[in-house]
Amino acid sequence: CLGTSGPKGSKYWWGRTDIKYPFQCRCLWTVFGTRAFPQCPKFWLYRHCSSVQQSDRQAQKAGQLFSGLLAMNVVFLGSAFISSMIFNHVAITLADVWILLSILKVLCLCWIIYYLLGTSRQPHAVLHRDSHAGPIWIRGSVLLFGSFSILLNVFQIGYSAILIQCKSRVEIVFPSIEILFIGTQAFFLWHHSKDCIQVQHNFTRCGLMLTIATNLLLWLLAVTNDTIHMEIESQLREVEQRFAGNETASCTCPNTTMCKIFQKGYILLYPFNTEYCLVCCSVLYVMWKNVGRRISHHHVPHIKPKFKLQGVVFGPLLGAAAVIIGICVFMMYQIQATGSAPSRQVFVMYYSYYIVLLPLMSVGAVIGTIIHALEKRELDTLKNPTRSLDVILLMGAALGQIGMCYFSIVALVATDPRDLLNSLILSYSVLLIFQNITQNVFIIDGLHRQPFVAANHEAHSQRRVSMLELGQEIRKASLSYIHSYSHLSWKRKALREISFFLVLCNIILWVMPTFGAHPAFENGLEKSFYGYSTWFVIVNFGLPLGVFYRMHSVGGLLEVYITA
């Protein structure tokens, strides 16, 4: 340790009588570590700071463990209620489950209001904000799905109000509390999803975990509760019996336009509620991981890559063609589905579109993965809770579609796989499994790569183009675009083309099931094989996860495009 005082020429502080305190020297082990200078002692300030850091880490782990146990017990309790309602309708009714969830939502609302008005306004409460958490597309999804979920509950309230003579008042109170919960939670996540809260750690962790558990239970109830769907189908059967001369005295929807609108709106918007719960759980989990987190300056990127539509030609063209054709197929399917039962030709057209598109997406993902293996970009090894969650969500959300595909494969092979429609659905299921796997590998590999270092080519091209002031603005823009495209390496060109093509394909594959195209439930093949209730649970479990997967893949592919 080099001395800062003492006799001239004296080099080390140990053995010297003029240095009484270690503060008078500069210990090199603080810079190079104890292995380089093992003889250098650790003074009491370092020992004190290290013990404080160790106790802080222990307190953080204890808080995470306690809040995790709280969420686990709440989820188990709610799952027991929902399972009892499914298997024993007499002891535990749907109203009992609604009362339990209403209590949980009221507790979550109290904590969210306390966080908004109390915790977040304390001095030094939010010293850091995670730039990776809560991107605009995630928060926009929260607002979009939250708005549709509120509209869904409005339709449910209207439907129950029309049939108030044979429905309980709980069926009106529960959606009203749900509207308040969805609106408050959406506002909270829009403004505070990036917070790294530094005060009231344990209370904040428990509040976040309680909210996550409540959203999981709402998702589980939406997946398993087919009460209104069964009620609508039974009403259709009763109408048929009435025309046949068999009168039934039951709770039927009057033959009015409003009641039909409420029924159709409820069925159309039902997947948005499950989607909203899944998105909120992912955002809340990132907030839970960021409680007490301190972000150092070297973790914050100085130059954040921005989205630029330069260097891509074939990807947007092929993707736009896929989107246009998909919209046409979707509109033709919806016209058939809303008018009457979809015909066999519509299902053939729908699955044929997927059978052509999915192999192209798989080939693009495989080529992109090979390019990632060939390039020399370093891996990004910094700790990033958002990226870790992205990987988990991609792998977990893909299980929904993969699970549905395997159920379809078993049902089709066991019935008649040689039929034209059955063979198309079978090919669609196999191709969808392969496409999910290859796309996951491509996205996850791209998320763990360092961004390309921007060379001087772009600035040079901008200077060259800016000197061409004689041409018009369109000519200058086209010259800049062609010049930047020619300066990109072939690896970067291929990655950007593939990423943009996959972004557009995932957007159309997100739009079609989100806004009403559900052939897995409407073709009747799997439903007749497994039964209505069983296939209803499978579809409501896999379909929202599939929609969430497509939406989350768009965000991951945009990250891959930007870093390329």
Coordinates of C-alpha atoms in Angstrom, one line a residue:
C1 CA 0.0 0.0 0.0
L2 CA 1.5 3.3 -1.1
G3 CA 1.8 5.8 1.8
T4 CA 0.5 9.3 1.5
S5 CA 2.6 10.7 4.4
G6 CA 5.7 9.8 6.3
P7 CA 9.4 10.0 5.7
K8 CA 10.7 10.4 2.2
G9 CA 11.4 7.2 0.3
S10 CA 9.2 5.1 2.6
K11 CA 7.0 2.9 0.3
Y12 CA 4.8 0.8 2.5
W13 CA 2.7 1.7 5.5
W14 CA 3.1 -1.5 7.5
G15 CA 5.9 -1.2 10.1
R16 CA 5.8 2.6 10.0
T17 CA 5.3 4.5 13.1
D18 CA 4.0 7.8 11.5
I19 CA 0.9 6.2 10.0
K20 CA -1.6 5.5 12.8
Y21 CA -4.7 4.9 10.7
P22 CA -5.2 3.0 7.5
F23 CA -7.1 6.0 6.1
Q24 CA -3.8 7.6 5.5
C25 CA -2.8 5.1 2.7
R26 CA -4.4 4.0 -0.5
C27 CA -4.9 0.2 -0.5
L28 CA -4.4 -1.3 -4.0
W29 CA -6.4 -4.4 -3.1
T30 CA -9.5 -2.2 -3.5
V31 CA -8.6 -1.9 -7.2
F32 CA -6.8 -5.1 -8.1
G33 CA -8.2 -7.5 -5.5
T34 CA -6.6 -9.4 -2.7
R35 CA -5.0 -12.1 -4.9
A36 CA -2.7 -9.5 -6.5
F37 CA -1.8 -8.0 -3.0
P38 CA -2.5 -10.7 -0.4
Q39 CA -0.4 -8.9 2.2
C40 CA -2.6 -5.9 2.1
P41 CA -5.0 -5.9 5.1
K42 CA -8.7 -5.0 4.8
F43 CA -9.5 -2.1 7.0
W44 CA -12.6 -1.9 9.2
L45 CA -14.6 0.3 6.7
Y46 CA -14.5 -2.3 4.0
R47 CA -15.4 -5.0 6.5
H48 CA -18.3 -2.9 7.7
C49 CA -19.5 -2.2 4.2
S50 CA -19.3 -5.8 3.1
S51 CA -21.3 -6.9 6.1
V52 CA -23.9 -4.3 5.3
Q53 CA -24.1 -5.5 1.7
Q54 CA -24.3 -9.1 2.8
S55 CA -27.1 -8.3 5.3
D56 CA -28.9 -6.3 2.5
R57 CA -28.7 -9.3 0.2
Q58 CA -30.0 -11.6 2.9
A59 CA -32.9 -9.3 3.6
Q60 CA -33.7 -9.1 -0.1
K61 CA -33.8 -12.9 -0.4
A62 CA -35.9 -13.2 2.7
G63 CA -38.4 -10.6 1.4
Q64 CA -38.6 -12.4 -2.0
L65 CA -39.1 -15.8 -0.2
F66 CA -41.8 -14.5 2.0
S67 CA -43.7 -12.7 -0.8
G68 CA -43.4 -15.7 -3.0
L69 CA -44.8 -17.9 -0.3
L70 CA -47.7 -15.5 0.2
A71 CA -48.5 -15.7 -3.6
M72 CA -48.2 -19.5 -3.6
N73 CA -50.7 -19.8 -0.7
V74 CA -53.2 -17.4 -2.4
V75 CA -52.9 -19.3 -5.7
F76 CA -53.4 -22.6 -4.0
L77 CA -56.4 -21.4 -2.1
G78 CA -58.0 -19.9 -5.2
S79 CA -57.2 -23.0 -7.2
A80 CA -58.9 -25.2 -4.6
F81 CA -62.0 -23.0 -4.8
I82 CA -62.1 -23.1 -8.6
S83 CA -61.5 -26.9 -8.6
S84 CA -64.2 -27.5 -6.1
M85 CA -66.6 -25.4 -8.2
I86 CA -65.8 -27.6 -11.2
F87 CA -66.1 -30.9 -9.5
N88 CA -68.8 -30.1 -6.9
H89 CA -71.3 -27.5 -8.0
V90 CA -73.4 -27.8 -4.8
A91 CA -70.8 -27.1 -2.1
I92 CA -68.9 -24.4 -3.9
T93 CA -70.7 -22.3 -6.5
L94 CA -69.5 -19.7 -9.0
A95 CA -70.7 -17.0 -6.7
D96 CA -68.4 -18.2 -3.9
V97 CA -65.4 -18.0 -6.2
W98 CA -66.5 -14.5 -7.3
I99 CA -66.7 -13.4 -3.6
L100 CA -63.2 -14.7 -2.9
L101 CA -61.7 -13.0 -6.0
S102 CA -63.6 -9.8 -5.2
I103 CA -61.9 -9.7 -1.7
L104 CA -58.5 -10.2 -3.3
K105 CA -59.2 -7.5 -5.9
V106 CA -60.2 -5.1 -3.2
L107 CA -57.0 -5.8 -1.3
C108 CA -55.0 -5.3 -4.5
L109 CA -56.8 -2.0 -5.1
C110 CA -56.0 -0.8 -1.6
W111 CA -52.3 -1.6 -2.1
I112 CA -52.1 0.0 -5.6
I113 CA -53.7 3.2 -4.3
Y114 CA -51.3 3.2 -1.3
Y115 CA -48.4 2.8 -3.7
L116 CA -49.5 5.6 -6.0
L117 CA -50.3 8.1 -3.2
G118 CA -47.8 7.0 -0.6
T119 CA -44.8 4.8 -1.4
S120 CA -43.9 6.3 -4.8
R121 CA -44.0 9.8 -3.5
Q122 CA -41.6 9.3 -0.6
P123 CA -38.2 11.0 -0.8
H124 CA -35.6 8.8 -2.7
A125 CA -38.3 6.2 -3.4
V126 CA -37.5 5.8 -7.1
L127 CA -33.8 6.5 -7.7
H128 CA -33.5 4.2 -10.7
R129 CA -35.7 3.2 -13.5
D130 CA -35.2 0.1 -15.6
S131 CA -34.9 1.1 -19.2
H132 CA -35.6 -2.5 -20.4
A133 CA -38.7 -3.0 -18.3
G134 CA -42.2 -2.0 -19.6
P135 CA -41.5 -1.2 -23.3
I136 CA -44.1 0.8 -25.1
W137 CA -45.5 -2.3 -26.9
I138 CA -46.1 -4.0 -23.5
R139 CA -47.7 -1.0 -21.9
G140 CA -49.8 -0.5 -25.1
S141 CA -50.9 -4.1 -24.9
V142 CA -52.0 -3.5 -21.2
L143 CA -54.1 -0.6 -22.3
L144 CA -55.6 -2.4 -25.4
F145 CA -56.5 -5.6 -23.6
G146 CA -57.6 -3.7 -20.5
S147 CA -60.0 -1.6 -22.6
F148 CA -61.5 -4.7 -24.3
S149 CA -61.7 -6.5 -20.9
I150 CA -63.6 -3.5 -19.5
L151 CA -66.0 -3.6 -22.5
L152 CA -66.4 -7.4 -21.9
N153 CA -67.5 -6.8 -18.3
V154 CA -69.9 -4.1 -19.5
F155 CA -71.5 -6.6 -21.9
Q156 CA -71.7 -9.1 -19.0
I157 CA -73.4 -6.5 -16.8
G158 CA -75.9 -5.7 -19.6
Y159 CA -76.6 -9.4 -20.2
S160 CA -77.1 -10.1 -16.5
A161 CA -79.3 -7.0 -16.1
I162 CA -81.6 -8.2 -19.0
L163 CA -82.0 -11.5 -17.2
I164 CA -82.1 -10.1 -13.7
Q165 CA -85.2 -12.1 -12.8
C166 CA -83.3 -15.4 -12.9
K167 CA -79.7 -14.2 -12.0
S168 CA -78.2 -13.2 -8.7
R169 CA -77.0 -9.7 -8.0
V170 CA -73.4 -11.0 -7.5
E171 CA -73.2 -11.4 -11.3
I172 CA -73.6 -7.6 -11.6
V173 CA -71.4 -6.7 -8.6
F174 CA -68.4 -8.9 -9.6
P175 CA -68.0 -7.3 -13.1
S176 CA -68.3 -3.8 -11.6
I177 CA -65.4 -4.5 -9.2
E178 CA -63.5 -6.1 -12.1
I179 CA -63.9 -2.9 -14.2
L180 CA -62.5 -0.8 -11.3
F181 CA -59.6 -3.3 -10.8
I182 CA -58.7 -3.4 -14.5
G183 CA -58.7 0.4 -14.9
T184 CA -56.6 1.1 -11.7
Q185 CA -54.1 -1.7 -12.5
A186 CA -53.7 -0.4 -16.1
F187 CA -53.0 3.1 -14.9
F188 CA -50.5 1.8 -12.3
L189 CA -48.6 -0.3 -14.8
W190 CA -48.5 2.4 -17.5
H191 CA -46.8 4.9 -15.1
H192 CA -44.8 2.7 -12.8
S193 CA -43.7 -0.4 -14.7
K194 CA -40.1 0.8 -14.8
D195 CA -39.8 1.7 -11.1
C196 CA -36.9 0.3 -9.0
I197 CA -38.5 1.1 -5.7
Q198 CA -36.0 1.8 -2.8
V199 CA -38.3 2.1 0.2
Q200 CA -40.8 -0.3 1.9
H201 CA -39.2 -3.3 0.1
N202 CA -41.1 -6.1 1.8
F203 CA -44.5 -4.4 1.7
T204 CA -44.1 -3.6 -2.0
R205 CA -43.0 -7.2 -2.8
C206 CA -46.0 -8.6 -1.0
G207 CA -48.3 -6.2 -2.7
L208 CA -46.9 -7.1 -6.2
M209 CA -47.1 -10.8 -5.5
L210 CA -50.7 -10.5 -4.2
T211 CA -51.6 -8.7 -7.4
I212 CA -49.8 -11.4 -9.5
A213 CA -51.7 -14.2 -7.7
T214 CA -55.0 -12.4 -8.2
N215 CA -54.3 -12.1 -12.0
L216 CA -53.4 -15.7 -12.2
L217 CA -56.6 -16.8 -10.5
L218 CA -58.6 -14.5 -12.8
W219 CA -56.9 -16.2 -15.7
L220 CA -57.6 -19.7 -14.3
L221 CA -61.2 -18.8 -13.8
A222 CA -61.5 -17.5 -17.3
V223 CA -59.9 -20.7 -18.7
T224 CA -62.2 -23.1 -16.8
N225 CA -65.5 -21.2 -16.5
D226 CA -67.7 -22.0 -19.5
T227 CA -71.0 -21.0 -17.8
I228 CA -72.2 -18.3 -20.2
H229 CA -70.9 -20.2 -23.2
M230 CA -72.9 -23.3 -22.1
E231 CA -75.9 -21.1 -21.3
I232 CA -75.9 -19.6 -24.8
E233 CA -75.7 -23.0 -26.4
S234 CA -78.5 -24.3 -24.2
Q235 CA -80.6 -21.4 -25.2
L236 CA -80.0 -22.2 -28.9
R237 CA -81.1 -25.8 -28.2
E238 CA -84.2 -24.5 -26.4
V239 CA -85.1 -22.3 -29.3
E240 CA -84.9 -25.4 -31.5
Q241 CA -87.1 -27.3 -29.1
R242 CA -89.6 -24.5 -29.0
F243 CA -90.0 -24.6 -32.7
A244 CA -90.4 -28.4 -32.4
G245 CA -93.3 -27.9 -29.9
N246 CA -91.4 -28.7 -26.7
E247 CA -91.9 -25.7 -24.4
T248 CA -89.2 -25.3 -21.6
A249 CA -89.4 -22.9 -18.7
S250 CA -85.9 -21.6 -18.2
C251 CA -83.9 -18.4 -18.2
T252 CA -83.7 -17.6 -21.9
C253 CA -82.5 -14.4 -23.5
P254 CA -85.4 -12.4 -25.0
N255 CA -85.5 -12.1 -28.7
T256 CA -84.2 -8.5 -28.7
T257 CA -81.3 -6.8 -30.5
M258 CA -79.5 -5.7 -27.2
C259 CA -79.5 -9.2 -25.8
K260 CA -78.0 -10.6 -29.0
I261 CA -75.3 -7.9 -29.0
F262 CA -74.4 -8.6 -25.4
Q263 CA -74.1 -12.3 -26.2
K264 CA -72.0 -11.9 -29.4
G265 CA -69.8 -9.2 -27.7
Y266 CA -69.1 -11.4 -24.7
I267 CA -68.1 -14.4 -26.9
L268 CA -66.0 -12.2 -29.2
L269 CA -64.1 -10.3 -26.3
Y270 CA -63.7 -13.3 -24.1
P271 CA -60.0 -14.1 -25.1
F272 CA -59.0 -10.5 -24.4
N273 CA -59.6 -10.9 -20.6
T274 CA -57.3 -13.9 -20.4
E275 CA -54.7 -12.1 -22.5
Y276 CA -54.9 -9.1 -20.2
C277 CA -54.2 -11.2 -17.1
L278 CA -51.1 -12.8 -18.7
V279 CA -49.6 -9.5 -19.8
C280 CA -50.2 -7.9 -16.3
C281 CA -48.5 -10.9 -14.6
S282 CA -45.4 -10.5 -16.8
V283 CA -45.1 -6.8 -16.1
L284 CA -45.7 -7.2 -12.3
Y285 CA -43.1 -9.9 -12.1
V286 CA -40.4 -7.6 -13.6
M287 CA -41.4 -4.9 -11.1
W288 CA -41.1 -7.5 -8.3
K289 CA -37.6 -8.4 -9.5
N290 CA -36.6 -4.7 -9.6
V291 CA -37.7 -3.9 -6.0
G292 CA -34.5 -2.6 -4.2
R293 CA -32.4 -2.9 -7.4
R294 CA -29.7 -0.4 -7.9
I295 CA -28.6 0.1 -11.5
S296 CA -25.0 1.2 -11.9
H297 CA -24.0 3.5 -14.7
H298 CA -22.0 0.9 -16.6
H299 CA -25.2 -1.2 -16.9
V300 CA -27.0 1.7 -18.7
P301 CA -26.2 1.8 -22.4
H302 CA -24.8 5.2 -23.5
I303 CA -26.1 4.8 -27.1
K304 CA -29.4 3.0 -27.4
P305 CA -30.1 1.6 -30.8
K306 CA -33.2 3.1 -32.5
F307 CA -35.6 1.5 -34.9
K308 CA -34.7 2.6 -38.5
L309 CA -36.4 1.2 -41.6
Q310 CA -33.2 1.1 -43.6
G311 CA -31.4 -1.8 -45.1
V312 CA -34.5 -4.0 -45.6
V313 CA -36.2 -4.6 -48.9
F314 CA -37.4 -8.2 -49.4
G315 CA -38.5 -8.7 -45.8
P316 CA -41.2 -5.9 -45.8
L317 CA -42.4 -7.0 -49.3
L318 CA -42.9 -10.6 -48.4
G319 CA -44.3 -9.7 -45.0
A320 CA -46.7 -7.2 -46.5
A321 CA -47.9 -9.9 -49.0
A322 CA -48.4 -12.3 -46.1
V323 CA -50.4 -9.6 -44.1
I324 CA -52.6 -8.7 -47.1
I325 CA -53.4 -12.3 -48.0
G326 CA -54.0 -13.1 -44.3
I327 CA -56.5 -10.2 -44.0
C328 CA -58.4 -11.4 -47.0
V329 CA -58.6 -15.0 -45.6
F330 CA -59.6 -13.6 -42.2
M331 CA -62.4 -11.4 -43.6
M332 CA -63.8 -14.3 -45.7
Y333 CA -63.7 -16.6 -42.6
Q334 CA -65.4 -14.0 -40.4
I335 CA -68.2 -13.4 -43.0
Q336 CA -68.9 -17.1 -43.0
A337 CA -68.6 -17.4 -39.2
T338 CA -70.9 -14.5 -38.3
G339 CA -73.6 -15.4 -40.8
S340 CA -73.9 -19.1 -40.1
A341 CA -71.7 -22.1 -39.4
P342 CA -68.5 -21.8 -41.4
S343 CA -68.4 -24.1 -44.5
R344 CA -65.9 -26.8 -45.2
Q345 CA -64.3 -24.7 -48.0
V346 CA -63.6 -21.8 -45.5
F347 CA -61.7 -24.2 -43.2
V348 CA -59.7 -25.6 -46.1
M349 CA -58.7 -22.1 -47.2
Y350 CA -57.8 -21.0 -43.6
Y351 CA -55.6 -24.0 -42.9
S352 CA -54.0 -23.8 -46.4
Y353 CA -52.9 -20.3 -45.7
Y354 CA -51.2 -21.5 -42.5
I355 CA -49.6 -24.4 -44.3
V356 CA -48.0 -22.1 -46.9
L357 CA -46.9 -19.4 -44.4
L358 CA -45.5 -21.5 -41.5
P359 CA -42.7 -23.3 -43.5
L360 CA -41.5 -19.9 -44.8
M361 CA -41.3 -18.6 -41.3
S362 CA -39.5 -21.8 -40.1
V363 CA -36.9 -21.6 -42.9
G364 CA -36.3 -17.9 -42.1
A365 CA -35.7 -18.6 -38.4
V366 CA -33.3 -21.5 -39.2
I367 CA -31.3 -19.3 -41.5
G368 CA -31.2 -16.6 -38.9
T369 CA -30.0 -19.0 -36.3
I370 CA -27.2 -20.2 -38.6
I371 CA -26.1 -16.6 -39.2
H372 CA -26.0 -16.0 -35.5
A373 CA -23.6 -18.9 -35.2
L374 CA -21.4 -17.6 -38.0
E375 CA -21.1 -14.0 -36.8
K376 CA -18.5 -12.8 -34.2
R377 CA -20.7 -10.7 -32.0
E378 CA -20.0 -11.2 -28.3
L379 CA -22.7 -12.4 -25.9
D380 CA -24.4 -10.0 -23.6
T381 CA -23.7 -11.5 -20.1
L382 CA -25.0 -8.6 -18.0
K383 CA -27.7 -9.3 -15.5
N384 CA -31.1 -8.3 -17.1
P385 CA -34.3 -9.4 -15.4
T386 CA -36.4 -8.2 -18.3
R387 CA -34.5 -10.3 -20.8
S388 CA -34.6 -13.4 -18.5
L389 CA -38.4 -13.0 -18.2
D390 CA -38.6 -12.6 -22.0
V391 CA -36.9 -16.0 -22.5
I392 CA -39.2 -17.6 -19.9
L393 CA -42.3 -16.1 -21.4
L394 CA -41.4 -17.1 -24.9
M395 CA -40.8 -20.7 -23.9
G396 CA -43.9 -20.8 -21.6
A397 CA -46.3 -19.1 -24.0
A398 CA -45.3 -21.5 -26.8
L399 CA -46.5 -24.4 -24.7
G400 CA -50.1 -23.2 -25.3
Q401 CA -50.0 -23.7 -29.0
I402 CA -47.8 -26.7 -28.9
G403 CA -50.1 -28.4 -26.4
M404 CA -53.2 -27.7 -28.5
C405 CA -51.4 -29.1 -31.6
Y406 CA -50.6 -32.3 -29.8
F407 CA -54.2 -32.7 -28.7
S408 CA -55.3 -32.1 -32.2
I409 CA -52.8 -34.6 -33.6
V410 CA -54.0 -37.4 -31.3
A411 CA -57.7 -36.7 -32.1
L412 CA -57.1 -36.6 -35.9
V413 CA -54.9 -39.7 -36.0
A414 CA -57.5 -41.6 -34.0
T415 CA -60.4 -40.6 -36.2
D416 CA -59.8 -40.2 -40.0
P417 CA -56.4 -38.7 -41.0
R418 CA -57.0 -39.4 -44.7
D419 CA -59.8 -36.9 -45.0
L420 CA -58.8 -33.7 -46.7
L421 CA -59.7 -31.3 -43.9
N422 CA -58.2 -33.7 -41.3
S423 CA -55.0 -34.0 -43.2
L424 CA -54.8 -30.2 -43.5
I425 CA -55.3 -29.7 -39.7
L426 CA -52.7 -32.5 -39.0
S427 CA -50.1 -30.8 -41.3
Y428 CA -50.9 -27.4 -39.7
S429 CA -50.4 -28.8 -36.2
V430 CA -47.0 -30.4 -37.1
L431 CA -45.8 -27.3 -38.9
L432 CA -46.9 -25.0 -36.1
I433 CA -44.9 -27.0 -33.5
F434 CA -41.8 -26.8 -35.7
Q435 CA -42.2 -23.1 -36.3
N436 CA -42.6 -22.2 -32.6
I437 CA -39.4 -24.1 -31.8
T438 CA -37.3 -22.6 -34.5
Q439 CA -38.5 -19.1 -33.9
N440 CA -37.8 -19.4 -30.2
V441 CA -34.2 -20.5 -30.8
F442 CA -33.7 -17.6 -33.2
I443 CA -35.2 -14.9 -30.9
I444 CA -33.4 -16.1 -27.7
D445 CA -30.1 -16.3 -29.5
G446 CA -30.5 -12.8 -30.9
L447 CA -31.6 -11.3 -27.5
H448 CA -28.3 -12.5 -26.0
R449 CA -26.1 -10.9 -28.7
Q450 CA -24.3 -7.5 -28.3
P451 CA -25.6 -4.8 -30.7
F452 CA -23.5 -4.2 -33.8
V453 CA -21.1 -1.2 -33.3
A454 CA -22.2 1.5 -35.6
A455 CA -19.5 2.2 -38.1
N456 CA -18.8 5.4 -39.9
H457 CA -20.6 4.1 -43.0
E458 CA -23.9 5.6 -42.0
A459 CA -22.5 9.1 -41.2
H460 CA -20.4 9.0 -44.4
S461 CA -23.4 8.1 -46.4
Q462 CA -25.4 10.8 -44.8
R463 CA -22.7 13.3 -45.6
R464 CA -22.5 12.2 -49.2
V465 CA -26.3 12.4 -49.6
S466 CA -26.5 15.7 -47.9
M467 CA -24.2 17.2 -50.5
L468 CA -26.6 16.3 -53.3
E469 CA -28.8 19.3 -52.8
L470 CA -29.7 19.7 -56.4
G471 CA -32.1 16.8 -56.5
Q472 CA -35.5 16.6 -54.9
E473 CA -36.3 15.2 -51.5
I474 CA -37.6 11.9 -52.8
R475 CA -34.5 11.3 -54.9
K476 CA -32.2 12.1 -51.9
A477 CA -34.2 9.8 -49.6
S478 CA -34.0 6.9 -52.2
L479 CA -30.2 7.5 -52.7
S480 CA -29.7 7.4 -48.9
Y481 CA -31.7 4.2 -48.6
I482 CA -29.8 2.4 -51.4
H483 CA -26.5 3.6 -50.2
S484 CA -27.1 2.5 -46.6
Y485 CA -28.4 -0.9 -47.9
S486 CA -25.3 -1.4 -50.0
H487 CA -22.9 -0.7 -47.0
L488 CA -24.5 -3.3 -44.8
S489 CA -22.7 -6.6 -44.5
W490 CA -24.6 -9.6 -45.9
K491 CA -25.1 -11.0 -42.4
R492 CA -26.7 -7.8 -41.1
K493 CA -28.8 -7.6 -44.3
A494 CA -30.0 -11.2 -43.8
L495 CA -30.8 -10.7 -40.1
R496 CA -32.7 -7.5 -40.7
E497 CA -34.7 -9.0 -43.6
I498 CA -35.6 -12.2 -41.7
S499 CA -36.5 -10.3 -38.5
F500 CA -38.8 -7.8 -40.3
F501 CA -40.5 -10.6 -42.3
L502 CA -41.1 -12.6 -39.1
V503 CA -42.4 -9.4 -37.3
L504 CA -45.1 -8.9 -40.0
C505 CA -46.0 -12.6 -40.1
N506 CA -46.4 -12.7 -36.3
I507 CA -48.6 -9.6 -36.4
I508 CA -51.0 -11.2 -38.8
L509 CA -50.9 -14.5 -36.9
W510 CA -51.7 -12.4 -33.8
V511 CA -54.6 -10.5 -35.4
M512 CA -56.5 -13.5 -36.8
P513 CA -57.1 -15.4 -33.5
T514 CA -57.4 -12.2 -31.4
F515 CA -60.3 -10.8 -33.4
G516 CA -62.5 -13.8 -33.7
A517 CA -61.0 -16.5 -36.0
H518 CA -61.2 -19.7 -33.8
P519 CA -61.3 -22.6 -36.1
A520 CA -59.9 -24.9 -33.5
F521 CA -63.2 -24.6 -31.6
E522 CA -65.5 -24.1 -34.6
N523 CA -64.5 -27.0 -36.9
G524 CA -66.1 -29.4 -34.4
L525 CA -63.6 -32.2 -35.0
E526 CA -61.7 -32.0 -31.7
K527 CA -64.8 -30.9 -29.8
S528 CA -66.6 -34.1 -30.9
F529 CA -63.6 -36.2 -29.9
Y530 CA -62.9 -34.8 -26.5
G531 CA -66.3 -33.4 -25.5
Y532 CA -67.4 -29.8 -25.2
S533 CA -66.2 -29.0 -21.7
T534 CA -62.8 -30.7 -22.0
W535 CA -62.0 -29.1 -25.4
F536 CA -63.3 -25.7 -24.1
V537 CA -60.6 -25.8 -21.3
I538 CA -57.9 -26.9 -23.7
V539 CA -58.7 -24.1 -26.2
N540 CA -59.1 -21.4 -23.5
F541 CA -55.7 -22.5 -22.0
G542 CA -53.9 -22.7 -25.4
L543 CA -55.5 -19.9 -27.4
P544 CA -54.7 -16.9 -25.1
L545 CA -51.1 -18.3 -24.6
G546 CA -50.8 -18.5 -28.4
V547 CA -52.0 -14.9 -28.8
F548 CA -49.6 -13.8 -26.1
Y549 CA -46.8 -15.7 -27.8
R550 CA -47.3 -14.0 -31.1
M551 CA -47.5 -10.6 -29.4
H552 CA -44.4 -11.3 -27.3
S553 CA -42.5 -12.6 -30.4
V554 CA -43.1 -9.3 -32.2
G555 CA -41.3 -7.5 -29.3
G556 CA -38.4 -9.9 -29.3
L557 CA -38.0 -9.8 -33.1
L558 CA -38.0 -6.0 -33.0
E559 CA -35.1 -6.2 -30.5
V560 CA -33.3 -8.6 -32.8
Y561 CA -33.9 -6.3 -35.8
I562 CA -32.7 -3.2 -33.9
T563 CA -29.5 -4.8 -32.5
A564 CA -28.7 -6.0 -36.1

